[in-house]
Amino acid sequence: MTGMGKGMIWVNGRSIGRHWVSFLSPLGLPTQAEYHIPRAYLNPKDNLLVILEEDQGTPEKIEIMNVNRDTVCSIIEESDPPNVNSWVSSHGQFRPRVSNVATQASLSCGSGKKIVAVEFASFGNPSGSCGKLVLGDCNAAATQQIVEQQCLGKGSCNVDLNRATFIKNGKDACPGLVKKLAIQVKCSY
């Protein structure tokens, strides 16, 4: 919706809300440029999208994309903090909620599905985004096998971002590099 200004959106007569792409955040970016259309709003075919534009917009810039919910990814860096849900506040003090507070890649299929394939796994300097991940010039060879052992056949899994887990024989090919752990899995019944 980045080409639009302000208005309303309906799918098959059901509102998915207002769009106001011209309302910018303090960073100068649209506060809401992406909209989720619930699958329950869609017909098998002949769907109708109605967009009421109150300002001048450029409808040619609207993009409609299908999202594959069976592909799940996690991309984290060694410099990332642990998940905020690892902590609990009690009497003004923060304390760990779990025994092992660590930065983790968290992957979850949902809807009774299980992880059936690890499509990509790299600990090093991978790049790209979900569905378009590529290996960098630094990669721990054991990553794929480690992720498969921890995740295959499960509905969800957590993979600790621990350098010692991925670097075998104590030989780090890129010791000065802050590493990323990028994982892409396929979920199915």
mmCIF file of C-alpha atoms in Angstrom:
data_model
loop_
_atom_site.group_PDB
_atom_site.id
_atom_site.type_symbol
_atom_site.label_atom_id
_atom_site.label_comp_id
_atom_site.label_asym_id
_atom_site.label_seq_id
_atom_site.Cartn_x
_atom_site.Cartn_y
_atom_site.Cartn_z
ATOM 1 C CA MET A 1 0.000 0.000 0.000
ATOM 2 C CA THR A 2 3.027 2.311 -0.180
ATOM 3 C CA GLY A 3 1.629 4.183 -3.177
ATOM 4 C CA MET A 4 -1.591 5.109 -1.404
ATOM 5 C CA GLY A 5 -2.469 7.945 0.959
ATOM 6 C CA LYS A 6 -5.432 7.454 3.290
ATOM 7 C CA GLY A 7 -8.662 5.464 3.082
ATOM 8 C CA MET A 8 -10.432 2.139 3.701
ATOM 9 C CA ILE A 9 -10.003 -1.405 2.365
ATOM 10 C CA TRP A 10 -12.604 -4.166 1.974
ATOM 11 C CA VAL A 11 -12.218 -7.760 0.797
ATOM 12 C CA ASN A 12 -15.450 -9.406 -0.369
ATOM 13 C CA GLY A 13 -17.447 -6.820 1.585
ATOM 14 C CA ARG A 14 -15.507 -7.274 4.851
ATOM 15 C CA SER A 15 -13.380 -4.419 6.136
ATOM 16 C CA ILE A 16 -9.707 -5.049 6.833
ATOM 17 C CA GLY A 17 -9.364 -1.508 8.178
ATOM 18 C CA ARG A 18 -8.093 1.918 7.256
ATOM 19 C CA HIS A 19 -4.906 2.595 5.377
ATOM 20 C CA TRP A 20 -2.962 5.751 6.112
ATOM 21 C CA VAL A 21 0.410 5.234 4.523
ATOM 22 C CA SER A 22 1.127 8.978 4.455
ATOM 23 C CA PHE A 23 1.118 9.036 8.297
ATOM 24 C CA LEU A 24 4.829 8.673 9.002
ATOM 25 C CA SER A 25 6.694 7.383 12.031
ATOM 26 C CA PRO A 26 9.454 9.482 13.645
ATOM 27 C CA LEU A 27 11.863 7.616 11.332
ATOM 28 C CA GLY A 28 10.024 8.973 8.294
ATOM 29 C CA LEU A 29 8.565 5.590 7.291
ATOM 30 C CA PRO A 30 4.884 4.699 6.852
ATOM 31 C CA THR A 31 3.384 3.427 10.111
ATOM 32 C CA GLN A 32 1.359 0.818 8.261
ATOM 33 C CA ALA A 33 2.144 -0.155 4.686
ATOM 34 C CA GLU A 34 1.349 -3.878 4.879
ATOM 35 C CA TYR A 35 -2.066 -5.384 5.495
ATOM 36 C CA HIS A 36 -2.965 -8.973 6.291
ATOM 37 C CA ILE A 37 -6.042 -10.404 4.605
ATOM 38 C CA PRO A 38 -7.361 -13.302 6.710
ATOM 39 C CA ARG A 39 -7.848 -16.467 4.648
ATOM 40 C CA ALA A 40 -11.380 -16.691 6.051
ATOM 41 C CA TYR A 41 -12.199 -13.506 4.080
ATOM 42 C CA LEU A 42 -11.224 -15.113 0.760
ATOM 43 C CA ASN A 43 -13.326 -17.165 -1.624
ATOM 44 C CA PRO A 44 -11.789 -20.026 -3.647
ATOM 45 C CA LYS A 45 -12.034 -17.645 -6.650
ATOM 46 C CA ASP A 46 -13.642 -14.378 -7.782
ATOM 47 C CA ASN A 47 -12.529 -12.261 -4.814
ATOM 48 C CA LEU A 48 -13.289 -8.547 -4.788
ATOM 49 C CA LEU A 49 -10.871 -5.975 -3.355
ATOM 50 C CA VAL A 50 -12.290 -2.465 -2.854
ATOM 51 C CA ILE A 51 -10.004 0.409 -1.890
ATOM 52 C CA LEU A 52 -11.492 3.804 -1.035
ATOM 53 C CA GLU A 53 -8.776 6.442 -1.405
ATOM 54 C CA GLU A 54 -9.420 9.760 0.386
ATOM 55 C CA ASP A 55 -6.130 11.358 -0.722
ATOM 56 C CA GLN A 56 -4.375 11.155 -4.044
ATOM 57 C CA GLY A 57 -2.780 7.753 -4.361
ATOM 58 C CA THR A 58 -1.068 5.658 -6.995
ATOM 59 C CA PRO A 59 -2.936 2.334 -7.188
ATOM 60 C CA GLU A 60 -0.349 0.977 -9.650
ATOM 61 C CA LYS A 61 2.099 0.730 -6.718
ATOM 62 C CA ILE A 62 -0.133 -1.631 -4.704
ATOM 63 C CA GLU A 63 1.384 -5.106 -4.378
ATOM 64 C CA ILE A 64 -0.585 -8.222 -3.458
ATOM 65 C CA MET A 65 1.518 -11.152 -2.294
ATOM 66 C CA ASN A 66 0.724 -14.671 -1.165
ATOM 67 C CA VAL A 67 2.565 -15.722 1.949
ATOM 68 C CA ASN A 68 3.573 -19.335 2.439
ATOM 69 C CA ARG A 69 2.854 -20.059 6.103
ATOM 70 C CA ASP A 70 4.527 -23.464 5.794
ATOM 71 C CA THR A 71 7.951 -21.820 5.509
ATOM 72 C CA VAL A 72 9.249 -20.529 8.846
ATOM 73 C CA CYS A 73 12.517 -18.674 9.413
ATOM 74 C CA SER A 74 14.675 -17.265 12.161
ATOM 75 C CA ILE A 75 17.632 -14.940 11.621
ATOM 76 C CA ILE A 76 19.553 -13.839 14.722
ATOM 77 C CA GLU A 77 23.015 -12.479 15.537
ATOM 78 C CA GLU A 78 25.396 -13.163 18.390
ATOM 79 C CA SER A 79 24.941 -9.519 19.428
ATOM 80 C CA ASP A 80 21.135 -9.934 19.790
ATOM 81 C CA PRO A 81 19.782 -10.094 23.352
ATOM 82 C CA PRO A 82 17.835 -13.116 24.625
ATOM 83 C CA ASN A 83 14.081 -13.169 24.000
ATOM 84 C CA VAL A 84 12.230 -10.716 26.240
ATOM 85 C CA ASN A 85 10.000 -13.612 27.365
ATOM 86 C CA SER A 86 13.065 -15.142 29.061
ATOM 87 C CA TRP A 87 12.609 -12.638 31.885
ATOM 88 C CA VAL A 88 9.892 -11.811 34.381
ATOM 89 C CA SER A 89 9.443 -8.693 36.479
ATOM 90 C CA SER A 90 8.733 -9.268 40.148
ATOM 91 C CA HIS A 91 8.661 -6.501 42.772
ATOM 92 C CA GLY A 92 10.549 -4.131 40.472
ATOM 93 C CA GLN A 93 13.294 -6.680 39.773
ATOM 94 C CA PHE A 94 13.916 -8.652 36.597
ATOM 95 C CA ARG A 95 14.821 -12.285 37.025
ATOM 96 C CA PRO A 96 15.223 -15.156 34.571
ATOM 97 C CA ARG A 97 12.083 -17.138 33.833
ATOM 98 C CA VAL A 98 14.110 -20.047 32.469
ATOM 99 C CA SER A 99 17.287 -21.719 33.699
ATOM 100 C CA ASN A 100 19.214 -21.089 30.475
ATOM 101 C CA VAL A 101 18.886 -17.457 29.398
ATOM 102 C CA ALA A 102 20.400 -17.463 25.926
ATOM 103 C CA THR A 103 19.775 -15.968 22.536
ATOM 104 C CA GLN A 104 17.822 -18.594 20.609
ATOM 105 C CA ALA A 105 16.384 -19.181 17.190
ATOM 106 C CA SER A 106 12.721 -20.020 17.880
ATOM 107 C CA LEU A 107 10.788 -21.851 15.179
ATOM 108 C CA SER A 108 7.147 -22.890 15.442
ATOM 109 C CA CYS A 109 4.809 -24.437 12.884
ATOM 110 C CA GLY A 110 1.430 -24.130 14.608
ATOM 111 C CA SER A 111 -1.865 -25.772 13.621
ATOM 112 C CA GLY A 112 -0.656 -29.284 14.458
ATOM 113 C CA LYS A 113 2.047 -29.186 11.781
ATOM 114 C CA LYS A 114 5.592 -30.452 12.298
ATOM 115 C CA ILE A 115 8.975 -29.467 10.910
ATOM 116 C CA VAL A 116 9.527 -31.873 8.002
ATOM 117 C CA ALA A 117 12.632 -30.328 6.423
ATOM 118 C CA VAL A 118 15.428 -27.914 7.236
ATOM 119 C CA GLU A 119 15.685 -26.029 3.954
ATOM 120 C CA PHE A 120 18.522 -23.723 5.039
ATOM 121 C CA ALA A 121 20.802 -23.488 8.057
ATOM 122 C CA SER A 122 23.942 -21.402 8.412
ATOM 123 C CA PHE A 123 26.049 -20.165 11.308
ATOM 124 C CA GLY A 124 28.425 -17.554 9.931
ATOM 125 C CA ASN A 125 27.591 -14.655 7.636
ATOM 126 C CA PRO A 126 24.540 -15.715 5.593
ATOM 127 C CA SER A 127 22.499 -13.015 3.890
ATOM 128 C CA GLY A 128 19.023 -12.561 2.475
ATOM 129 C CA SER A 129 15.553 -12.887 3.913
ATOM 130 C CA CYS A 130 13.121 -15.730 4.501
ATOM 131 C CA GLY A 131 12.756 -17.719 1.294
ATOM 132 C CA LYS A 132 15.855 -16.086 -0.190
ATOM 133 C CA LEU A 133 18.647 -17.014 2.228
ATOM 134 C CA VAL A 134 22.145 -17.573 0.835
ATOM 135 C CA LEU A 135 25.406 -18.778 2.351
ATOM 136 C CA GLY A 136 28.149 -16.244 2.946
ATOM 137 C CA ASP A 137 31.877 -16.898 2.730
ATOM 138 C CA CYS A 138 31.933 -17.993 6.392
ATOM 139 C CA ASN A 139 29.778 -20.960 7.405
ATOM 140 C CA ALA A 140 30.042 -23.636 10.093
ATOM 141 C CA ALA A 141 29.643 -26.916 8.190
ATOM 142 C CA ALA A 142 27.877 -28.689 11.082
ATOM 143 C CA THR A 143 24.976 -26.191 11.227
ATOM 144 C CA GLN A 144 22.539 -28.103 9.001
ATOM 145 C CA GLN A 145 23.030 -31.363 10.905
ATOM 146 C CA ILE A 146 22.720 -29.657 14.321
ATOM 147 C CA VAL A 147 19.455 -27.925 13.373
ATOM 148 C CA GLU A 148 18.027 -31.134 11.863
ATOM 149 C CA GLN A 149 18.801 -33.062 15.074
ATOM 150 C CA GLN A 150 17.118 -30.419 17.224
ATOM 151 C CA CYS A 151 14.100 -29.629 15.052
ATOM 152 C CA LEU A 152 13.002 -32.356 12.610
ATOM 153 C CA GLY A 153 9.707 -34.005 13.539
ATOM 154 C CA LYS A 154 8.788 -31.388 16.155
ATOM 155 C CA GLY A 155 6.036 -28.777 16.103
ATOM 156 C CA SER A 156 8.471 -26.186 17.438
ATOM 157 C CA CYS A 157 12.096 -25.982 18.486
ATOM 158 C CA ASN A 158 14.653 -23.600 19.938
ATOM 159 C CA VAL A 159 18.268 -23.586 18.792
ATOM 160 C CA ASP A 160 20.686 -21.834 21.154
ATOM 161 C CA LEU A 161 23.007 -19.346 19.508
ATOM 162 C CA ASN A 162 26.171 -20.718 21.076
ATOM 163 C CA ARG A 163 29.429 -20.492 19.131
ATOM 164 C CA ALA A 164 30.816 -23.631 20.818
ATOM 165 C CA THR A 165 27.870 -25.693 19.518
ATOM 166 C CA PHE A 166 28.584 -24.879 15.879
ATOM 167 C CA ILE A 167 32.381 -24.613 15.865
ATOM 168 C CA LYS A 168 33.755 -28.162 15.912
ATOM 169 C CA ASN A 169 37.313 -29.020 17.019
ATOM 170 C CA GLY A 170 37.704 -25.475 18.363
ATOM 171 C CA LYS A 171 38.569 -24.158 14.881
ATOM 172 C CA ASP A 172 36.658 -21.000 14.000
ATOM 173 C CA ALA A 173 37.278 -20.118 10.348
ATOM 174 C CA CYS A 174 36.225 -16.494 10.958
ATOM 175 C CA PRO A 175 37.113 -15.695 14.591
ATOM 176 C CA GLY A 176 36.719 -11.908 14.364
ATOM 177 C CA LEU A 177 33.231 -12.027 12.850
ATOM 178 C CA VAL A 178 29.996 -11.454 14.795
ATOM 179 C CA LYS A 179 28.067 -14.416 13.461
ATOM 180 C CA LYS A 180 24.455 -14.908 12.400
ATOM 181 C CA LEU A 181 22.362 -18.020 12.741
ATOM 182 C CA ALA A 182 19.872 -18.229 9.872
ATOM 183 C CA ILE A 183 17.410 -21.119 9.689
ATOM 184 C CA GLN A 184 14.557 -21.865 7.288
ATOM 185 C CA VAL A 185 12.299 -24.860 7.871
ATOM 186 C CA LYS A 186 9.336 -26.395 6.073
ATOM 187 C CA CYS A 187 6.210 -27.284 8.069
ATOM 188 C CA SER A 188 3.622 -29.885 7.091
ATOM 189 C CA TYR A 189 1.200 -32.454 8.518
#
